Structures are given as structure tokens and as C-alpha cells.
mmCIF file of C-alpha atoms in Angstrom:
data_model
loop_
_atom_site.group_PDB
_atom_site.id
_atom_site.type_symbol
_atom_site.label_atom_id
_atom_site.label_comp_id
_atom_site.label_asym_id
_atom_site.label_seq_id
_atom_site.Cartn_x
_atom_site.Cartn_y
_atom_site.Cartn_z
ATOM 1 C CA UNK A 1 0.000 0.000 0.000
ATOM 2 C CA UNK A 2 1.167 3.383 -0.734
ATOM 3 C CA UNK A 3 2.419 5.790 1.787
ATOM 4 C CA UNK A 4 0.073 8.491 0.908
ATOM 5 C CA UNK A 5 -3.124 5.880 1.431
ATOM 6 C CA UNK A 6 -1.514 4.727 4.443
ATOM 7 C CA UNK A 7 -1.109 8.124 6.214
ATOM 8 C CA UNK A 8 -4.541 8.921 4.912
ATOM 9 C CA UNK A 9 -7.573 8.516 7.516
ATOM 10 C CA UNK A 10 -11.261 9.976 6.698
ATOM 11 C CA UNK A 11 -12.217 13.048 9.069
ATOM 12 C CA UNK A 12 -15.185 12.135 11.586
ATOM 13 C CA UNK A 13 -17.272 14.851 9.341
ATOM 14 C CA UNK A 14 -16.257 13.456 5.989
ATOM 15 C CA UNK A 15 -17.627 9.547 7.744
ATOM 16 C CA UNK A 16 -20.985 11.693 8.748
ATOM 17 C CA UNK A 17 -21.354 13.305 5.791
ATOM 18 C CA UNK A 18 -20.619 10.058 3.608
ATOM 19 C CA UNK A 19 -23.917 8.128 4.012
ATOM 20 C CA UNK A 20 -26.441 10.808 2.839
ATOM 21 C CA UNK A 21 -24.060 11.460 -0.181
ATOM 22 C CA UNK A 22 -24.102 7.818 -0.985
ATOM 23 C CA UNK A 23 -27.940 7.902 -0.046
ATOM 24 C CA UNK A 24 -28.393 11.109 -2.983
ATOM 25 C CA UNK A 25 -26.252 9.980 -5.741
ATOM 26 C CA UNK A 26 -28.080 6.233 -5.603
ATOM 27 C CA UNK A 27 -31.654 7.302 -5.392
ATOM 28 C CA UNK A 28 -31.509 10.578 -6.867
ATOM 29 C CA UNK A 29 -28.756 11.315 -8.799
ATOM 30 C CA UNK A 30 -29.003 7.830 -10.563
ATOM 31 C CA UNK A 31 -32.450 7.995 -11.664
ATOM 32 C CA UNK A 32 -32.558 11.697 -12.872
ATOM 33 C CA UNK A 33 -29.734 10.714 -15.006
ATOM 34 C CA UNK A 34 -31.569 8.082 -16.391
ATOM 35 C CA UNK A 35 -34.771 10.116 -16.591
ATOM 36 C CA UNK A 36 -32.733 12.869 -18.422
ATOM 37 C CA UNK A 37 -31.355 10.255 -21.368
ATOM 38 C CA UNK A 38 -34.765 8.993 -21.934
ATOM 39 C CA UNK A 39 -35.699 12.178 -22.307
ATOM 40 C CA UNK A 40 -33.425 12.773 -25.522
ATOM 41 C CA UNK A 41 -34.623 9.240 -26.920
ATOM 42 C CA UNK A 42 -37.316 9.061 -29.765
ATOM 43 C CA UNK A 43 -40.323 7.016 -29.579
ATOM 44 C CA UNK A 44 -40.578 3.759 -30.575
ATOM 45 C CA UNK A 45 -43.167 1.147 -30.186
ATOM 46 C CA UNK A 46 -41.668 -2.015 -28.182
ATOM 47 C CA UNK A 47 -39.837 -2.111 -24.972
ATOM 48 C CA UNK A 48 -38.808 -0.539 -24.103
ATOM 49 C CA UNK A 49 -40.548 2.425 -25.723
ATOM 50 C CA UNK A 50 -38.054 4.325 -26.437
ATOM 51 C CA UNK A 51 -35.023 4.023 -28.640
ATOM 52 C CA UNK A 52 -31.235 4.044 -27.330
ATOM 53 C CA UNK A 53 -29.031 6.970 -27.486
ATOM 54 C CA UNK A 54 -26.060 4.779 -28.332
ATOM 55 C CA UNK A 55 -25.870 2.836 -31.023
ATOM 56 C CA UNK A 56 -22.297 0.770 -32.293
ATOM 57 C CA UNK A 57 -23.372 -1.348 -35.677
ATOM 58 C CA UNK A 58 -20.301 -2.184 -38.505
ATOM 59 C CA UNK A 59 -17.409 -0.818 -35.952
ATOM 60 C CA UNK A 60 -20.035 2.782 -36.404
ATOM 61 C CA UNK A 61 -20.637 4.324 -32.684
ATOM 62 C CA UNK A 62 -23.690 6.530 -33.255
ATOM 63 C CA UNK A 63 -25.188 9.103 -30.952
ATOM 64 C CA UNK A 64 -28.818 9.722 -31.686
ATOM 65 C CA UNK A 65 -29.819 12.885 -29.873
ATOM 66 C CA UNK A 66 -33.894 13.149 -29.657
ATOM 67 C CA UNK A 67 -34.856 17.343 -29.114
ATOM 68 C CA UNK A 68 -38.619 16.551 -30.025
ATOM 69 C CA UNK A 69 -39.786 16.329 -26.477
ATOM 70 C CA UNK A 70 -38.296 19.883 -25.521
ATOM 71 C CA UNK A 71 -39.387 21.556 -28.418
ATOM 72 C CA UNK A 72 -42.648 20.601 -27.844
ATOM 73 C CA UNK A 73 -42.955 21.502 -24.372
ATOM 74 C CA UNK A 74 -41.325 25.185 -25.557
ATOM 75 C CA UNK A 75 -44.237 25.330 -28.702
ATOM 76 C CA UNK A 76 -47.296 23.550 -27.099
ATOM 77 C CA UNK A 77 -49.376 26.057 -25.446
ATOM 78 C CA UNK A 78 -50.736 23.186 -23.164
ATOM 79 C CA UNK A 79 -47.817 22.016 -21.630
ATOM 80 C CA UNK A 80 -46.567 26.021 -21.141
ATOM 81 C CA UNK A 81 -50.098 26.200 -19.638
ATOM 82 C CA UNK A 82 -49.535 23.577 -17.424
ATOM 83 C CA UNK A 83 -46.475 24.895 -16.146
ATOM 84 C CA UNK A 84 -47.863 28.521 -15.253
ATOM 85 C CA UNK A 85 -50.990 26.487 -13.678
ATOM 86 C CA UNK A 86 -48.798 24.427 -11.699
ATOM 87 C CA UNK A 87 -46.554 27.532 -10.603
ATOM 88 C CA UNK A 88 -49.591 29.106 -9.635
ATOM 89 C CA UNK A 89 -51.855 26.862 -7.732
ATOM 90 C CA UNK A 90 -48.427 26.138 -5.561
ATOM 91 C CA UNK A 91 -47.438 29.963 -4.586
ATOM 92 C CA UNK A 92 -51.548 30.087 -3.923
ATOM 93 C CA UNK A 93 -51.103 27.401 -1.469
ATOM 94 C CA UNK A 94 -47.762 28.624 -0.106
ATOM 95 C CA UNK A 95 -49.506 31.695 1.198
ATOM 96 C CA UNK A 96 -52.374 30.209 2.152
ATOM 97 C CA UNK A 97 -50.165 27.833 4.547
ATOM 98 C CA UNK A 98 -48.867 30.945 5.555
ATOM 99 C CA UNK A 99 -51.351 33.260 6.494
ATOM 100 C CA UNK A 100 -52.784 29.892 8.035
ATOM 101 C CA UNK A 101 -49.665 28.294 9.565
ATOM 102 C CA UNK A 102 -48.194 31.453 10.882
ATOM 103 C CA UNK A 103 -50.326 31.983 13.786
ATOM 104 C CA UNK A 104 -51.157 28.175 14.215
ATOM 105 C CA UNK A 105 -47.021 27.628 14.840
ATOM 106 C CA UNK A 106 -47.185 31.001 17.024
ATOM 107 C CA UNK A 107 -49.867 29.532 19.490
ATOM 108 C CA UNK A 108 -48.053 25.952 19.563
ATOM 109 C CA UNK A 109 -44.789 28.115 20.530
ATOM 110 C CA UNK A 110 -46.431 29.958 23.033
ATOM 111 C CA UNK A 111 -48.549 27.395 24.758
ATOM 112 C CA UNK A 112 -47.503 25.824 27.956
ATOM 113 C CA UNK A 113 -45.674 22.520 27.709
ATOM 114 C CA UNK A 114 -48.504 20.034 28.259
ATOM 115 C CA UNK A 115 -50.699 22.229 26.115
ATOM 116 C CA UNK A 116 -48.128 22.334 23.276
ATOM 117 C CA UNK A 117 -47.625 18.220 23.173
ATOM 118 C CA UNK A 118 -51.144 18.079 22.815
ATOM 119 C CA UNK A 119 -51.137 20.488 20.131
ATOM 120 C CA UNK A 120 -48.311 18.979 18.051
ATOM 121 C CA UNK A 121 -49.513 15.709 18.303
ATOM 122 C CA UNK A 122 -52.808 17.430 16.487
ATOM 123 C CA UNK A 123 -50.518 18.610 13.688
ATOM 124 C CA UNK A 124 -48.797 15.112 13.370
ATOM 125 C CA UNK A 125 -51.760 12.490 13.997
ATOM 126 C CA UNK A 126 -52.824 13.194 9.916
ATOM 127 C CA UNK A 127 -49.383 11.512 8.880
ATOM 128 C CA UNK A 128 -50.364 8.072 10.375
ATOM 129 C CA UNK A 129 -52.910 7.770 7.950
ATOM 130 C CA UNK A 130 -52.264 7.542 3.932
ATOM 131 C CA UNK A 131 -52.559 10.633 1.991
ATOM 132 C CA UNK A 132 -54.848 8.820 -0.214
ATOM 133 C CA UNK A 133 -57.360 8.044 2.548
ATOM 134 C CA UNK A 134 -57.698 11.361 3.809
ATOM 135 C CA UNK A 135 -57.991 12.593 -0.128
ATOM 136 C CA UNK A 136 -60.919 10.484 -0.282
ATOM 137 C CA UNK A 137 -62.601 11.799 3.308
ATOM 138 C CA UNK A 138 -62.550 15.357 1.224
ATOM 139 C CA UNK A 139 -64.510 13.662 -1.432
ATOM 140 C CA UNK A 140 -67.328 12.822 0.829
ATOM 141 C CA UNK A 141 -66.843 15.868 2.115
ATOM 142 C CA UNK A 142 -66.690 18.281 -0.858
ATOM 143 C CA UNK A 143 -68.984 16.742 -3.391
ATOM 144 C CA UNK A 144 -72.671 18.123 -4.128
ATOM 145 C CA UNK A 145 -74.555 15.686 -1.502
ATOM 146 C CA UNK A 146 -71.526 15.810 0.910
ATOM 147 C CA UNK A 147 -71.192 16.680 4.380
ATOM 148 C CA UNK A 148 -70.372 20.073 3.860
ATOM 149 C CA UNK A 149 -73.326 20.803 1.542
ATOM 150 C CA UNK A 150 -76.018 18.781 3.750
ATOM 151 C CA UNK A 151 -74.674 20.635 6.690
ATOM 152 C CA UNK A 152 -74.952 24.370 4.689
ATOM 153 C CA UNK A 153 -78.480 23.191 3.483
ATOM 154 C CA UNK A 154 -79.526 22.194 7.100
ATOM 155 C CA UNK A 155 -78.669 25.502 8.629
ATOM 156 C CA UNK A 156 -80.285 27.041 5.789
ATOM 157 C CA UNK A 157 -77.554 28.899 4.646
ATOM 158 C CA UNK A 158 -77.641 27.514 0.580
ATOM 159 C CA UNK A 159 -80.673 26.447 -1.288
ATOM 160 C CA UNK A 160 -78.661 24.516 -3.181
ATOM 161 C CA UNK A 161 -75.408 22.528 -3.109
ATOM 162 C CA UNK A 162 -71.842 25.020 -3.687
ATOM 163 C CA UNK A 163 -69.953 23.549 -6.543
ATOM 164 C CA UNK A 164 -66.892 22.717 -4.248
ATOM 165 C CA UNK A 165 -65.925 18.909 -5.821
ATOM 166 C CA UNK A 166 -64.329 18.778 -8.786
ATOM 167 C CA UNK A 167 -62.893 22.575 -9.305
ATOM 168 C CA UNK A 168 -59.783 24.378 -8.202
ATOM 169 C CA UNK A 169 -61.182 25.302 -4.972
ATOM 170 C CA UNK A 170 -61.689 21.607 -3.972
ATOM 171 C CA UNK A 171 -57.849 21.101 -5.414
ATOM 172 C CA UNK A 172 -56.194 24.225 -3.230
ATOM 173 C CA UNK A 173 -58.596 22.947 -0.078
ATOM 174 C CA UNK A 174 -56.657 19.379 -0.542
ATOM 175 C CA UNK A 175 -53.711 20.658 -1.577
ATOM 176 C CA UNK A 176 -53.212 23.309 1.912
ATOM 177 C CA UNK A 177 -55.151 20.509 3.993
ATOM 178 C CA UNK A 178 -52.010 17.930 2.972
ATOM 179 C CA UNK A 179 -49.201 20.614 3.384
ATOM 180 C CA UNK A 180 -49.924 22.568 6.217
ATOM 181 C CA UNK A 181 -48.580 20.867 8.622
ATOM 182 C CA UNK A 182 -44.587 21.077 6.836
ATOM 183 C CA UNK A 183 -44.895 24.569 6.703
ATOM 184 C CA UNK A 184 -45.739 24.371 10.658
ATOM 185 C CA UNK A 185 -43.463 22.188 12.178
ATOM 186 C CA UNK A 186 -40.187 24.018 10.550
ATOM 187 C CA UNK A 187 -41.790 27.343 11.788
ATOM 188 C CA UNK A 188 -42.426 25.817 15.151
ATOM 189 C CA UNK A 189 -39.406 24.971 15.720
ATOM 190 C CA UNK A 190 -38.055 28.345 15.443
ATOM 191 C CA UNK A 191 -40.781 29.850 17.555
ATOM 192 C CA UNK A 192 -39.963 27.821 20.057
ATOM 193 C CA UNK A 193 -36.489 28.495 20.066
ATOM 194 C CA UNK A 194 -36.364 32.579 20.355
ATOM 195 C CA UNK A 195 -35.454 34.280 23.682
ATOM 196 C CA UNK A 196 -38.798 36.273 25.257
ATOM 197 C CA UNK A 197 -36.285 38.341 27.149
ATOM 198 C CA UNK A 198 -36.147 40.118 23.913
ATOM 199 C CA UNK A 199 -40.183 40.524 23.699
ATOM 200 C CA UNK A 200 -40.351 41.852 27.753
ATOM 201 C CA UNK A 201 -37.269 43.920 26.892
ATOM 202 C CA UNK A 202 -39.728 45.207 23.651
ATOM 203 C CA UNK A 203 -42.592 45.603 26.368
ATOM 204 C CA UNK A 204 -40.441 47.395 28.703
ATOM 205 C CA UNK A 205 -39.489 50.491 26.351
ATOM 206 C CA UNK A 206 -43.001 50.963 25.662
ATOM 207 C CA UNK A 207 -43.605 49.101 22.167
ATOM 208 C CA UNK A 208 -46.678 47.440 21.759
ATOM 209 C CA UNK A 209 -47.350 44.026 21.009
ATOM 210 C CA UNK A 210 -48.420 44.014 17.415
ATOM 211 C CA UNK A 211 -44.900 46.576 17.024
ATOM 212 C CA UNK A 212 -42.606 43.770 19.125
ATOM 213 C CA UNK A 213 -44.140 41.459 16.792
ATOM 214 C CA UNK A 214 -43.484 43.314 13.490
ATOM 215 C CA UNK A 215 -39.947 44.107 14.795
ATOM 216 C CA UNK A 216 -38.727 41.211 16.818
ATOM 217 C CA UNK A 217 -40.735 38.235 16.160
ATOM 218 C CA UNK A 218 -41.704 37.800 12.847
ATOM 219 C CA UNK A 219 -37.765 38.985 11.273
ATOM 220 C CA UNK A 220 -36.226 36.507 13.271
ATOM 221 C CA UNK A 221 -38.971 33.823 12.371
ATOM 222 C CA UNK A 222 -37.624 34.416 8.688
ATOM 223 C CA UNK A 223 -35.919 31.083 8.121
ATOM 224 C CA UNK A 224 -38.571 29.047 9.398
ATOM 225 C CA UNK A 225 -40.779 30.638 7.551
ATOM 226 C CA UNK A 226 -38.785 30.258 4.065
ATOM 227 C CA UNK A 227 -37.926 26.745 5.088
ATOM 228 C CA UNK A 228 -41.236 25.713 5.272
ATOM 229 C CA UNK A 229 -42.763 27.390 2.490
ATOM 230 C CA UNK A 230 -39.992 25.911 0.310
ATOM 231 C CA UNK A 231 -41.674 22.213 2.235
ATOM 232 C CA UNK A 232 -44.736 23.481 0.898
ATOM 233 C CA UNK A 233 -44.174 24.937 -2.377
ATOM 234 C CA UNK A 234 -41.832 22.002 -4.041
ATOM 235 C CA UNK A 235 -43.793 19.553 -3.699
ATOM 236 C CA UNK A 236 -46.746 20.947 -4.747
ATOM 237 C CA UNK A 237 -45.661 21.902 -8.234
ATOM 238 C CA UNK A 238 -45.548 17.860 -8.807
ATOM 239 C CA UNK A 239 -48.708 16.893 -6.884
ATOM 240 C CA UNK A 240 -50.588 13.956 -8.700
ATOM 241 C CA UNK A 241 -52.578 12.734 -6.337
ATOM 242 C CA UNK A 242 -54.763 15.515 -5.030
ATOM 243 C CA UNK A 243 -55.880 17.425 -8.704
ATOM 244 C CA UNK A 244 -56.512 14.214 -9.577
ATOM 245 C CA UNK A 245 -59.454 13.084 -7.145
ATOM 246 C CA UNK A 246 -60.250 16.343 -5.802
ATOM 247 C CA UNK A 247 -59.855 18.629 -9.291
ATOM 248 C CA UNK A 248 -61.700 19.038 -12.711
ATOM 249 C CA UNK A 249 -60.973 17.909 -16.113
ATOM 250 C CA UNK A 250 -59.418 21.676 -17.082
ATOM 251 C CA UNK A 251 -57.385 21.504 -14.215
ATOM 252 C CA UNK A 252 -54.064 21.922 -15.218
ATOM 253 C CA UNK A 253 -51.112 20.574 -13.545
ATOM 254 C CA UNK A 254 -47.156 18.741 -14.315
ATOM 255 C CA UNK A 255 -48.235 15.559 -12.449
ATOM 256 C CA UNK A 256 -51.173 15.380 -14.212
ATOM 257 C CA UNK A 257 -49.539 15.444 -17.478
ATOM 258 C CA UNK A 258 -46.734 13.479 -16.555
ATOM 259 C CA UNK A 259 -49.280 10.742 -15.322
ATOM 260 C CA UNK A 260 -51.034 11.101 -19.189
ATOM 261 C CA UNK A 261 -47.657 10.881 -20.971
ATOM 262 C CA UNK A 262 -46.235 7.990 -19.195
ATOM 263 C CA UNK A 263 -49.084 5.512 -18.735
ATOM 264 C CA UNK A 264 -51.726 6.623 -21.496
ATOM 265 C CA UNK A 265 -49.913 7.755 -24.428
ATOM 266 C CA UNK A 266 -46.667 5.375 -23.294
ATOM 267 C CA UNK A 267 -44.699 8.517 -24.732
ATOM 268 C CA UNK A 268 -41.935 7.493 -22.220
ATOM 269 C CA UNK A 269 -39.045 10.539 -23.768
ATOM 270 C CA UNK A 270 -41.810 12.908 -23.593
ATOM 271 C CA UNK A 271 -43.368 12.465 -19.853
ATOM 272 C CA UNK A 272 -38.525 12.529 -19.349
ATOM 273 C CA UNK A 273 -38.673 15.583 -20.603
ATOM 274 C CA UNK A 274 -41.448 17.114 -18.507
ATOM 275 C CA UNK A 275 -39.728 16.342 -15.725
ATOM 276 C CA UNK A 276 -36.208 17.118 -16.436
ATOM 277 C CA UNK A 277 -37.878 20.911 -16.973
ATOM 278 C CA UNK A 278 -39.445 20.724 -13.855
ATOM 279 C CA UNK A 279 -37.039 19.948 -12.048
ATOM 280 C CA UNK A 280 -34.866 22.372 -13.390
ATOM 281 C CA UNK A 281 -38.009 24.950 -12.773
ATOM 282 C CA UNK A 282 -37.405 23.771 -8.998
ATOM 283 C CA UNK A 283 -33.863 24.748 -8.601
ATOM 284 C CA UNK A 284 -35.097 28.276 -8.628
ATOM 285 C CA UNK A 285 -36.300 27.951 -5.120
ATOM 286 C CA UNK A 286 -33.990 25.495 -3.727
ATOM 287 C CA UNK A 287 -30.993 28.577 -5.060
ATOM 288 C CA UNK A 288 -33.158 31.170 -3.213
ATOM 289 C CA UNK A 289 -33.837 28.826 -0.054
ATOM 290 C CA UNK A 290 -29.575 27.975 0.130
ATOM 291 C CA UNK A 291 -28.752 32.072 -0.358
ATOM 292 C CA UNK A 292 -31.499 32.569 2.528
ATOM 293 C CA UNK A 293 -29.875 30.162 4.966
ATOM 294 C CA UNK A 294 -25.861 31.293 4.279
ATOM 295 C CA UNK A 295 -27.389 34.739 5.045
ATOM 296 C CA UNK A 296 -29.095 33.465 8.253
ATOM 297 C CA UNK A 297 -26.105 31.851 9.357
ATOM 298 C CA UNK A 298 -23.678 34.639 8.388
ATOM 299 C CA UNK A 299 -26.128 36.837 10.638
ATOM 300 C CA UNK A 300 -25.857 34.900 13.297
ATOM 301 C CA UNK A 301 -21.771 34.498 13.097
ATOM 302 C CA UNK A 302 -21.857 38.161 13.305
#
């Protein structure tokens, strides 16, 4: 053995670090990489459906390039529909989690501590049941002879049942519903974390508590609040499962249209390329949410 390999021993932080790098490249980096060359493959009926990028025939090594998916995502005016849609519907529901999460994570924070295990345990309990399940419940809930209607019609305050099932408003009621709680539990646990001397010193000088709030509370709450909208907002660009029980035929979003390409047309390259461009739609954020936490951390060095 070498002398160089034998003086060489890995850090403690390169041995921490090693496992979720292994954990990424294998079940992320891997696929997308595959995911990207089918996207530049044509369409072919077989399997698979798609031809090979490579080719090596009579001592010939071809490279067959296929741009036909990502010019028609740039030309189609449905798929650039369905990307604004998509874009849309998530920042929607990013603020709504917001304006909703904000003060549900500022009452958990401020409880006592019995009162805030109960509370968290409220904001967890919907994970131990499948997403699926609960999408359903909103179905019987939502739909023209639902619970919600029945119970509106009862108290006599429609004549006739809201056209909730089936319509955006069903999909962004489903979509907030599943992704609330991410946005609160990352907010929480800043909340929970900042020093109250700093509100009693507030009180002390004379500032009131909706001006301690503007000044103290809610800038320092800034990285919980940007990590959980990024929680919120990521995922939701890709949803599937919710515009598709809870939304309309002319709702438009990617996972719907990744869903069509990939097991109803069998268009394997062109569902790729879909999501190789939203993906790289995605990096956006996750840029924005990495500047906001060096900044955050080079605050806090200072």
C-alpha cells in the first residue's frame, strides 16, 4: 500500500457526511440521469418504448440525440399552460399555509408545555394515515350531496349545493389541507427556540405588542418561515394525487400530465422531458432557499 493511502484517515465529518451522499447519488442522482437520457430518446413502439441513445453497428458508434420532447414543451401552449398552472396553484397554497400556519405555529410556541404536546400531536396524527385516505374523506366531504353541503343546506344557509368537488377550490382545499402541517413544524421549531427576554425587553421600552411582533418576532422567524414554504411549495408543483381526485378535467397541472404521458400515451421521452424541466423549474427555489440560509447563518456568526 502506498504511503500516501496509508497516512490517509477519513475526518469524523467526511464519515458523517458520507452516508447521505451515498444515499443522494443512488436514489436521486441515478435515476434523474436516467430520466434525463430517456428524455433525448425518440419514440418507438416495443420495450422498451423508447429508442437508445447509443448505437455501435459495422465498428459505427452513433449518438442519436432526440430534441422533439423539448421543443414541444417550448411550442405547445398546453404544456406552457400547465407549467404557469402548476406555478400558480403552488405559490396560492404557499400563502395560504402561511397566512394559516403562521399563527397556528405562534400559538403551539407559546402554549404551555402540556398544552403544546397536545397540540403537536394534532398537527402530526394526519401523517399516520395515507394521503390517499384522507384525499378520499374530502370527497365525501366536498362533493354536491356531501357533508359540507347537507350541513350548509340544514342551517339554511344555501338552497342549493356550492360547486366545491371537482374545481380548483376543492384542489387548493386538498392541496393546503395535505401541506400545512410542513410549513408548521419548521416554523415551530423556530418559535420555540427565540429568547422572550427580547419581547419583555420590547414591552419594557413601551412598544406594543403588534410593534414587538413586526420588529422582533416575525424577522427573526424568517428562516422558518422560508424553510417551510420551500416544504410546501416544491412539492406541490408535482402533486398527482390531489388534482386528480379532488380537481376538474381543465385543471391543469405537471403531475397530471406526466401521469397522461407515461401511462396513457406510453410517450416514455416525452413524460422525461417534462420532468427534467421541472425539475430544473425547482432549482429556482432550492438557489433562493440555500442564499437565505448562508445569510441566516452569516447573521448569526456576526
Amino acid at each position: 500500500m502506498p504511503a500516501a493511502l496509508r497516512r490517509w484517515r477519513p475526518s469524523a465529518r467526511a464519515l458523517a457526511i458520507l452516508p447521505p451522499y451515498v444515499w443522494l447519488i443512488f436514489f436521486f442522482l441515478l435515476p434523474f440521469l436516467l430520466v434525463l437520457k430517456i428524455s433525448f430518446s425518440g419514440l418507438q413502439f416495443g420495450i422498451p418504448p423508447y429508442t437508445p441513445l447509443l448505437e455501435f453497428q459495422d465498428e459505427v458508434l452513433t449518438i442519436a440525440l432526440q430534441l422533439r420532447g423539448y421543443i414541444l414543451l417550448f411550442t405547445d401552449n398546453l404544456y406552457i399552460a400547465t407549467y404557469l398552472s402548476s406555478l400558480k396553484m403552488a405559490a396560492v397554497t404557499t400563502v395560504l399555509c402561511i397566512l394559516i400556519g403562521y399563527p397556528l405555529a405562534y400559538c403551539i410556541a407559546r402554549s404551555d408545555p402540556r398544552t403544546r404536546t397536545l397540540l403537536l400531536f394534532a398537527v402530526i396524527l394526519p401523517f399516520w394515515t395515507s394521503l390517499l385516505l384522507r384525499v378520499y374523506a374530502w370527497i365525501g366531504i366536498l362533493r354536491n350531496d356531501g357533508l359540507l353541503n347537507n350541513l350548509l343546506m340544514w342551517l339554511g344557509m344555501t338552497d342549493a349545493p356550492l360547486e366545491i368537488y371537482r374545481t380548483d377550490i376543492a384542489v387548493y382545499i386538498g392541496l393546503v389541507y395535505a401541506y400545512l402541517p410542513f410549513f408548521i413544524l419548521p416554523l415551530y421549531a423556530h418559535l420555540v427556540k427565540l429568547d422572550g427576554r427580547l419581547l419583555e425587553a420590547a414591552y419594557d421600552l413601551g412598544a406594543k405588542p403588534w410593534k414587538a411582533f413586526v420588529t422582533i418576532t416575525l424577522p427573526l422567524s424568517r428562516a422558518g418561515i422560508i424553510a417551510g414554504a420551500m416544504l410546501v411549495f416544491i412539492p406541490t408543483v408535482g402533486e398527482y394525487v390531489i388534482p386528480e381526485l379532488l380537481g376538474g378535467a381543465d385543471t391543469l397541472m405537471i403531475g397530471r400530465v406526466l401521469w397522461t404521458e407515461f401511462a396513457n400515451n406510453s410517450d416514455w421521452p416525452m413524460a422525461a422531458a417534462v420532468a427534467c424541466v421541472m425539475v430544473l423549474l425547482l432549482l429556482v427555489p432550492l438557489a433562493f432557499f440555500q442564499h437565505s440560509q448562508v445569510r441566516v447563518l452569516e447573521e448569526q456568526k456576526r
